[in-house]
Amino acid sequence: MDINYELYKVFYYVAKTLSFSEAAASLYISQSAVSQSIKVLEGNLNQTLFLRSTKKVSLTKEGELLFKHIEPAINLISRGENQLLEASSLGESQLRLGASDTICRYYLVPFLEDFHRKYPKIHIKVTNGTSFQCAKMLENNEVDIIVTNSPNSSLINSMHIETVLEFNDIFIVNKDFFDVKEEPLSLEELLTYPILMLTKHSTTSEFLHTLFLQHSLDLVPAVELSSNDLLIDLAKIGLGIAFIPDFCYRKDGSERLTPIALEETLPTRRLVAAYNENIPLSNAARYLIEQLTMVP
């Protein structure tokens, strides 16, 4: 089926904004031109893609299915255009990396420093998000490489995945505020204390809730935050017991916090680097992958 790319481009902007007027503004064309393009596309596909009302626009099931495929395609084309423009005008290119704040601060900084020395003209664009969000960005070709926690249910088969670090999670406490016994605690005993942990919809939260469920325990955290740094700060002032990756604790170096010994052995987790197998990596991106996966 031979359909003009511009029709798909108009569809993408309407589907992304759910607004004919916003799509028109983004494309610098009239709203009537947007409406006509959608009608032509729906006619060519013999499918209704949008449900229209006086107040809003929404995607039909067919529209949602098409958008799922069009979004990564548009992003991939945009990426190619940007790289060509940068290469011709500046003699430079860009590396797009996705990772959480924690992984960036506590793990990636020395690798990015080394990368910048090797490729000083390459712009490094780091997009922060949860590990789930980073996997989605990679699936949609919005980034070239991600570094994420694993297990991560959002990683898919088309992604090449390599382990870069194995780590353990720990519970840390300021004993000035909590009388925690020296001998190992059970997970059930741990629940008698206020637990500080990352918010829902993160791989760490999913991991910890699953761990407690496996022991037939219901975890109800006292505080949920989006930052491990804040969890550490709140543990220091005695708001509760924080659950963090051990590599954050080692580099924090706080004498006020003590890891809690547990009766149960927590499963080891991993940091992994991932990229799309069907998209060739630049030499610079491949260099970063090699440095990340190099055995110490």
mmCIF file of N, CA, C and O in Angstrom, residues 67-137:
data_model
loop_
_atom_site.group_PDB
_atom_site.id
_atom_site.type_symbol
_atom_site.label_atom_id
_atom_site.label_comp_id
_atom_site.label_asym_id
_atom_site.label_seq_id
_atom_site.Cartn_x
_atom_site.Cartn_y
_atom_site.Cartn_z
ATOM 1 N N PHE A 67 -0.621 3.898 15.862
ATOM 2 C CA PHE A 67 0.294 4.808 16.569
ATOM 3 C C PHE A 67 1.450 4.042 17.202
ATOM 4 O O PHE A 67 2.586 4.539 17.236
ATOM 5 N N LYS A 68 1.187 2.842 17.704
ATOM 6 C CA LYS A 68 2.225 2.022 18.324
ATOM 7 C C LYS A 68 3.362 1.752 17.350
ATOM 8 O O LYS A 68 4.531 1.645 17.749
ATOM 9 N N HIS A 69 3.055 1.658 16.060
ATOM 10 C CA HIS A 69 4.083 1.394 15.044
ATOM 11 C C HIS A 69 4.631 2.682 14.426
ATOM 12 O O HIS A 69 5.815 2.749 14.062
ATOM 13 N N ILE A 70 3.770 3.691 14.305
ATOM 14 C CA ILE A 70 4.195 4.939 13.670
ATOM 15 C C ILE A 70 5.142 5.726 14.566
ATOM 16 O O ILE A 70 6.119 6.324 14.097
ATOM 17 N N GLU A 71 4.901 5.730 15.892
ATOM 18 C CA GLU A 71 5.712 6.539 16.813
ATOM 19 C C GLU A 71 7.200 6.201 16.735
ATOM 20 O O GLU A 71 8.034 7.098 16.533
ATOM 21 N N PRO A 72 7.609 4.914 16.867
ATOM 22 C CA PRO A 72 9.050 4.632 16.756
ATOM 23 C C PRO A 72 9.605 4.911 15.372
ATOM 24 O O PRO A 72 10.764 5.282 15.219
ATOM 25 N N ALA A 73 8.772 4.744 14.324
ATOM 26 C CA ALA A 73 9.245 5.009 12.960
ATOM 27 C C ALA A 73 9.540 6.491 12.766
ATOM 28 O O ALA A 73 10.581 6.868 12.198
ATOM 29 N N ILE A 74 8.647 7.352 13.248
ATOM 30 C CA ILE A 74 8.857 8.797 13.142
ATOM 31 C C ILE A 74 10.094 9.213 13.927
ATOM 32 O O ILE A 74 10.916 10.017 13.457
ATOM 33 N N ASN A 75 10.244 8.668 15.129
ATOM 34 C CA ASN A 75 11.419 8.995 15.947
ATOM 35 C C ASN A 75 12.707 8.548 15.274
ATOM 36 O O ASN A 75 13.738 9.229 15.347
ATOM 37 N N LEU A 76 12.680 7.394 14.618
ATOM 38 C CA LEU A 76 13.871 6.882 13.931
ATOM 39 C C LEU A 76 14.244 7.776 12.752
ATOM 40 O O LEU A 76 15.418 8.089 12.527
ATOM 41 N N ILE A 77 13.238 8.205 11.984
ATOM 42 C CA ILE A 77 13.498 9.105 10.854
ATOM 43 C C ILE A 77 14.052 10.432 11.362
ATOM 44 O O ILE A 77 15.015 10.980 10.808
ATOM 45 N N SER A 78 13.450 10.956 12.431
ATOM 46 C CA SER A 78 13.920 12.222 13.008
ATOM 47 C C SER A 78 15.358 12.104 13.488
ATOM 48 O O SER A 78 16.166 13.022 13.291
ATOM 49 N N ARG A 79 15.668 10.958 14.082
ATOM 50 C CA ARG A 79 17.035 10.745 14.553
ATOM 51 C C ARG A 79 18.017 10.776 13.393
ATOM 52 O O ARG A 79 19.081 11.391 13.463
ATOM 53 N N GLY A 80 17.675 10.102 12.299
ATOM 54 C CA GLY A 80 18.560 10.089 11.139
ATOM 55 C C GLY A 80 18.752 11.473 10.553
ATOM 56 O O GLY A 80 19.868 11.863 10.193
ATOM 57 N N GLU A 81 17.649 12.241 10.463
ATOM 58 C CA GLU A 81 17.739 13.597 9.942
ATOM 59 C C GLU A 81 18.651 14.466 10.809
ATOM 60 O O GLU A 81 19.487 15.224 10.288
ATOM 61 N N ASN A 82 18.459 14.370 12.129
ATOM 62 C CA ASN A 82 19.266 15.180 13.046
ATOM 63 C C ASN A 82 20.748 14.839 12.951
ATOM 64 O O ASN A 82 21.609 15.724 12.979
ATOM 65 N N GLN A 83 21.049 13.547 12.850
ATOM 66 C CA GLN A 83 22.451 13.144 12.756
ATOM 67 C C GLN A 83 23.083 13.644 11.462
ATOM 68 O O GLN A 83 24.241 14.074 11.455
ATOM 69 N N LEU A 84 22.332 13.609 10.364
ATOM 70 C CA LEU A 84 22.855 14.110 9.094
ATOM 71 C C LEU A 84 23.101 15.619 9.161
ATOM 72 O O LEU A 84 24.128 16.117 8.694
ATOM 73 N N LEU A 85 22.149 16.339 9.745
ATOM 74 C CA LEU A 85 22.300 17.793 9.863
ATOM 75 C C LEU A 85 23.489 18.160 10.736
ATOM 76 O O LEU A 85 24.261 19.062 10.408
ATOM 77 N N GLU A 86 23.635 17.450 11.858
ATOM 78 C CA GLU A 86 24.753 17.737 12.764
ATOM 79 C C GLU A 86 26.087 17.412 12.105
ATOM 80 O O GLU A 86 27.055 18.157 12.209
ATOM 81 N N ALA A 87 26.123 16.283 11.398
ATOM 82 C CA ALA A 87 27.376 15.868 10.765
ATOM 83 C C ALA A 87 27.798 16.841 9.671
ATOM 84 O O ALA A 87 28.985 17.145 9.506
ATOM 85 N N SER A 88 26.824 17.366 8.922
ATOM 86 C CA SER A 88 27.171 18.253 7.808
ATOM 87 C C SER A 88 27.477 19.672 8.266
ATOM 88 O O SER A 88 28.335 20.339 7.706
ATOM 89 N N SER A 89 26.767 20.143 9.300
ATOM 90 C CA SER A 89 26.937 21.538 9.704
ATOM 91 C C SER A 89 27.993 21.739 10.779
ATOM 92 O O SER A 89 28.656 22.769 10.819
ATOM 93 N N LEU A 90 28.143 20.783 11.656
ATOM 94 C CA LEU A 90 29.048 20.957 12.785
ATOM 95 C C LEU A 90 30.207 19.978 12.811
ATOM 96 O O LEU A 90 31.142 20.136 13.589
ATOM 97 N N GLY A 91 30.141 18.966 11.980
ATOM 98 C CA GLY A 91 31.157 17.923 12.034
ATOM 99 C C GLY A 91 31.055 17.123 13.320
ATOM 100 O O GLY A 91 32.013 16.527 13.764
ATOM 101 N N GLU A 92 29.884 17.147 13.953
ATOM 102 C CA GLU A 92 29.691 16.471 15.220
ATOM 103 C C GLU A 92 28.483 15.541 15.124
ATOM 104 O O GLU A 92 27.717 15.572 14.176
ATOM 105 N N SER A 93 28.289 14.730 16.148
ATOM 106 C CA SER A 93 27.107 13.888 16.249
ATOM 107 C C SER A 93 26.668 13.849 17.696
ATOM 108 O O SER A 93 27.217 14.542 18.544
ATOM 109 N N GLN A 94 25.673 13.036 17.974
ATOM 110 C CA GLN A 94 25.074 13.029 19.300
ATOM 111 C C GLN A 94 24.905 11.602 19.799
ATOM 112 O O GLN A 94 24.547 10.712 19.052
ATOM 113 N N LEU A 95 25.151 11.401 21.077
ATOM 114 C CA LEU A 95 24.882 10.129 21.730
ATOM 115 C C LEU A 95 23.731 10.346 22.694
ATOM 116 O O LEU A 95 23.801 11.197 23.577
ATOM 117 N N ARG A 96 22.656 9.576 22.526
ATOM 118 C CA ARG A 96 21.472 9.722 23.372
ATOM 119 C C ARG A 96 21.423 8.552 24.350
ATOM 120 O O ARG A 96 21.345 7.397 23.936
ATOM 121 N N LEU A 97 21.471 8.876 25.618
ATOM 122 C CA LEU A 97 21.561 7.858 26.664
ATOM 123 C C LEU A 97 20.393 8.002 27.623
ATOM 124 O O LEU A 97 20.054 9.109 28.043
ATOM 125 N N GLY A 98 19.774 6.889 27.983
ATOM 126 C CA GLY A 98 18.687 6.897 28.952
ATOM 127 C C GLY A 98 19.089 6.155 30.220
ATOM 128 O O GLY A 98 19.628 5.046 30.148
ATOM 129 N N ALA A 99 18.856 6.769 31.371
ATOM 130 C CA ALA A 99 19.192 6.136 32.658
ATOM 131 C C ALA A 99 18.508 6.906 33.771
ATOM 132 O O ALA A 99 18.149 8.078 33.611
ATOM 133 N N SER A 100 18.349 6.245 34.913
ATOM 134 C CA SER A 100 17.755 6.918 36.073
ATOM 135 C C SER A 100 18.754 7.881 36.699
ATOM 136 O O SER A 100 19.967 7.810 36.454
ATOM 137 N N ASP A 101 18.252 8.779 37.537
ATOM 138 C CA ASP A 101 19.122 9.707 38.264
ATOM 139 C C ASP A 101 20.159 8.940 39.083
ATOM 140 O O ASP A 101 21.342 9.307 39.127
ATOM 141 N N THR A 102 19.697 7.887 39.767
ATOM 142 C CA THR A 102 20.593 7.113 40.634
ATOM 143 C C THR A 102 21.722 6.476 39.838
ATOM 144 O O THR A 102 22.893 6.548 40.223
ATOM 145 N N ILE A 103 21.383 5.831 38.724
ATOM 146 C CA ILE A 103 22.395 5.162 37.909
ATOM 147 C C ILE A 103 23.364 6.185 37.334
ATOM 148 O O ILE A 103 24.578 5.951 37.273
ATOM 149 N N CYS A 104 22.851 7.338 36.912
ATOM 150 C CA CYS A 104 23.734 8.390 36.391
ATOM 151 C C CYS A 104 24.723 8.855 37.454
ATOM 152 O O CYS A 104 25.935 8.908 37.210
ATOM 153 N N ARG A 105 24.212 9.167 38.632
ATOM 154 C CA ARG A 105 25.067 9.770 39.666
ATOM 155 C C ARG A 105 26.058 8.771 40.245
ATOM 156 O O ARG A 105 27.235 9.069 40.410
ATOM 157 N N TYR A 106 25.566 7.577 40.575
ATOM 158 C CA TYR A 106 26.393 6.638 41.333
ATOM 159 C C TYR A 106 27.164 5.644 40.473
ATOM 160 O O TYR A 106 28.005 4.926 40.988
ATOM 161 N N TYR A 107 26.870 5.627 39.172
ATOM 162 C CA TYR A 107 27.571 4.639 38.340
ATOM 163 C C TYR A 107 28.152 5.220 37.056
ATOM 164 O O TYR A 107 29.297 4.944 36.708
ATOM 165 N N LEU A 108 27.381 6.041 36.342
ATOM 166 C CA LEU A 108 27.773 6.393 34.975
ATOM 167 C C LEU A 108 28.775 7.539 34.860
ATOM 168 O O LEU A 108 29.451 7.659 33.831
ATOM 169 N N VAL A 109 28.865 8.391 35.863
ATOM 170 C CA VAL A 109 29.694 9.608 35.740
ATOM 171 C C VAL A 109 31.117 9.333 35.257
ATOM 172 O O VAL A 109 31.593 9.975 34.312
ATOM 173 N N PRO A 110 31.870 8.385 35.849
ATOM 174 C CA PRO A 110 33.243 8.169 35.354
ATOM 175 C C PRO A 110 33.294 7.666 33.916
ATOM 176 O O PRO A 110 34.221 7.995 33.169
ATOM 177 N N PHE A 111 32.292 6.892 33.501
ATOM 178 C CA PHE A 111 32.253 6.410 32.112
ATOM 179 C C PHE A 111 31.973 7.560 31.152
ATOM 180 O O PHE A 111 32.560 7.631 30.064
ATOM 181 N N LEU A 112 31.091 8.478 31.552
ATOM 182 C CA LEU A 112 30.803 9.634 30.703
ATOM 183 C C LEU A 112 32.000 10.578 30.636
ATOM 184 O O LEU A 112 32.258 11.187 29.595
ATOM 185 N N GLU A 113 32.736 10.676 31.721
ATOM 186 C CA GLU A 113 33.958 11.492 31.721
ATOM 187 C C GLU A 113 34.977 10.929 30.736
ATOM 188 O O GLU A 113 35.585 11.661 29.939
ATOM 189 N N ASP A 114 35.161 9.608 30.773
ATOM 190 C CA ASP A 114 36.086 8.945 29.850
ATOM 191 C C ASP A 114 35.618 9.111 28.409
ATOM 192 O O ASP A 114 36.415 9.393 27.504
ATOM 193 N N PHE A 115 34.300 8.955 28.186
ATOM 194 C CA PHE A 115 33.745 9.093 26.844
ATOM 195 C C PHE A 115 33.973 10.498 26.305
ATOM 196 O O PHE A 115 34.339 10.682 25.132
ATOM 197 N N HIS A 116 33.777 11.499 27.147
ATOM 198 C CA HIS A 116 33.948 12.888 26.703
ATOM 199 C C HIS A 116 35.395 13.181 26.330
ATOM 200 O O HIS A 116 35.660 13.952 25.397
ATOM 201 N N ARG A 117 36.345 12.575 27.045
ATOM 202 C CA ARG A 117 37.758 12.752 26.680
ATOM 203 C C ARG A 117 38.049 12.133 25.312
ATOM 204 O O ARG A 117 38.799 12.699 24.513
ATOM 205 N N LYS A 118 37.452 10.979 25.050
ATOM 206 C CA LYS A 118 37.709 10.261 23.796
ATOM 207 C C LYS A 118 36.996 10.923 22.618
ATOM 208 O O LYS A 118 37.538 11.006 21.523
ATOM 209 N N TYR A 119 35.766 11.398 22.862
ATOM 210 C CA TYR A 119 34.959 11.997 21.787
ATOM 211 C C TYR A 119 34.477 13.382 22.222
ATOM 212 O O TYR A 119 33.295 13.594 22.488
ATOM 213 N N PRO A 120 35.359 14.351 22.335
ATOM 214 C CA PRO A 120 34.979 15.675 22.860
ATOM 215 C C PRO A 120 33.974 16.427 21.991
ATOM 216 O O PRO A 120 33.295 17.325 22.487
ATOM 217 N N LYS A 121 33.866 16.093 20.703
ATOM 218 C CA LYS A 121 32.954 16.817 19.819
ATOM 219 C C LYS A 121 31.561 16.195 19.768
ATOM 220 O O LYS A 121 30.666 16.747 19.114
ATOM 221 N N ILE A 122 31.390 15.061 20.412
ATOM 222 C CA ILE A 122 30.086 14.399 20.387
ATOM 223 C C ILE A 122 29.255 14.875 21.567
ATOM 224 O O ILE A 122 29.674 14.794 22.722
ATOM 225 N N HIS A 123 28.074 15.372 21.269
ATOM 226 C CA HIS A 123 27.171 15.864 22.310
ATOM 227 C C HIS A 123 26.510 14.679 23.014
ATOM 228 O O HIS A 123 25.950 13.783 22.361
ATOM 229 N N ILE A 124 26.581 14.649 24.330
ATOM 230 C CA ILE A 124 25.951 13.584 25.114
ATOM 231 C C ILE A 124 24.626 14.112 25.647
ATOM 232 O O ILE A 124 24.588 15.051 26.439
ATOM 233 N N LYS A 125 23.530 13.489 25.201
ATOM 234 C CA LYS A 125 22.203 13.865 25.687
ATOM 235 C C LYS A 125 21.713 12.762 26.616
ATOM 236 O O LYS A 125 21.456 11.638 26.182
ATOM 237 N N VAL A 126 21.607 13.065 27.895
ATOM 238 C CA VAL A 126 21.156 12.089 28.887
ATOM 239 C C VAL A 126 19.706 12.399 29.254
ATOM 240 O O VAL A 126 19.383 13.517 29.662
ATOM 241 N N THR A 127 18.849 11.413 29.088
ATOM 242 C CA THR A 127 17.440 11.540 29.460
ATOM 243 C C THR A 127 17.181 10.669 30.681
ATOM 244 O O THR A 127 17.426 9.460 30.650
ATOM 245 N N ASN A 128 16.724 11.299 31.752
ATOM 246 C CA ASN A 128 16.456 10.561 32.985
ATOM 247 C C ASN A 128 15.032 10.021 33.003
ATOM 248 O O ASN A 128 14.109 10.652 32.509
ATOM 249 N N GLY A 129 14.871 8.865 33.610
ATOM 250 C CA GLY A 129 13.563 8.247 33.769
ATOM 251 C C GLY A 129 13.718 6.980 34.585
ATOM 252 O O GLY A 129 14.841 6.533 34.851
ATOM 253 N N THR A 130 12.604 6.400 34.996
ATOM 254 C CA THR A 130 12.694 5.113 35.675
ATOM 255 C C THR A 130 13.200 4.066 34.699
ATOM 256 O O THR A 130 13.220 4.278 33.483
ATOM 257 N N SER A 131 13.596 2.911 35.218
ATOM 258 C CA SER A 131 14.088 1.851 34.330
ATOM 259 C C SER A 131 13.003 1.398 33.365
ATOM 260 O O SER A 131 13.286 1.063 32.212
ATOM 261 N N PHE A 132 11.743 1.391 33.810
ATOM 262 C CA PHE A 132 10.635 1.067 32.906
ATOM 263 C C PHE A 132 10.536 2.102 31.791
ATOM 264 O O PHE A 132 10.382 1.766 30.614
ATOM 265 N N GLN A 133 10.615 3.383 32.170
ATOM 266 C CA GLN A 133 10.504 4.453 31.179
ATOM 267 C C GLN A 133 11.665 4.417 30.184
ATOM 268 O O GLN A 133 11.471 4.655 28.991
ATOM 269 N N CYS A 134 12.862 4.108 30.674
ATOM 270 C CA CYS A 134 14.029 4.039 29.778
ATOM 271 C C CYS A 134 13.862 2.923 28.745
ATOM 272 O O CYS A 134 14.213 3.097 27.574
ATOM 273 N N ALA A 135 13.335 1.785 29.178
ATOM 274 C CA ALA A 135 13.113 0.680 28.240
ATOM 275 C C ALA A 135 12.106 1.082 27.174
ATOM 276 O O ALA A 135 12.269 0.746 25.993
ATOM 277 N N LYS A 136 11.078 1.834 27.566
ATOM 278 C CA LYS A 136 10.085 2.302 26.598
ATOM 279 C C LYS A 136 10.708 3.294 25.629
ATOM 280 O O LYS A 136 10.420 3.271 24.422
ATOM 281 N N MET A 137 11.573 4.187 26.134
ATOM 282 C CA MET A 137 12.251 5.145 25.258
ATOM 283 C C MET A 137 13.113 4.425 24.232
ATOM 284 O O MET A 137 13.165 4.813 23.065
#
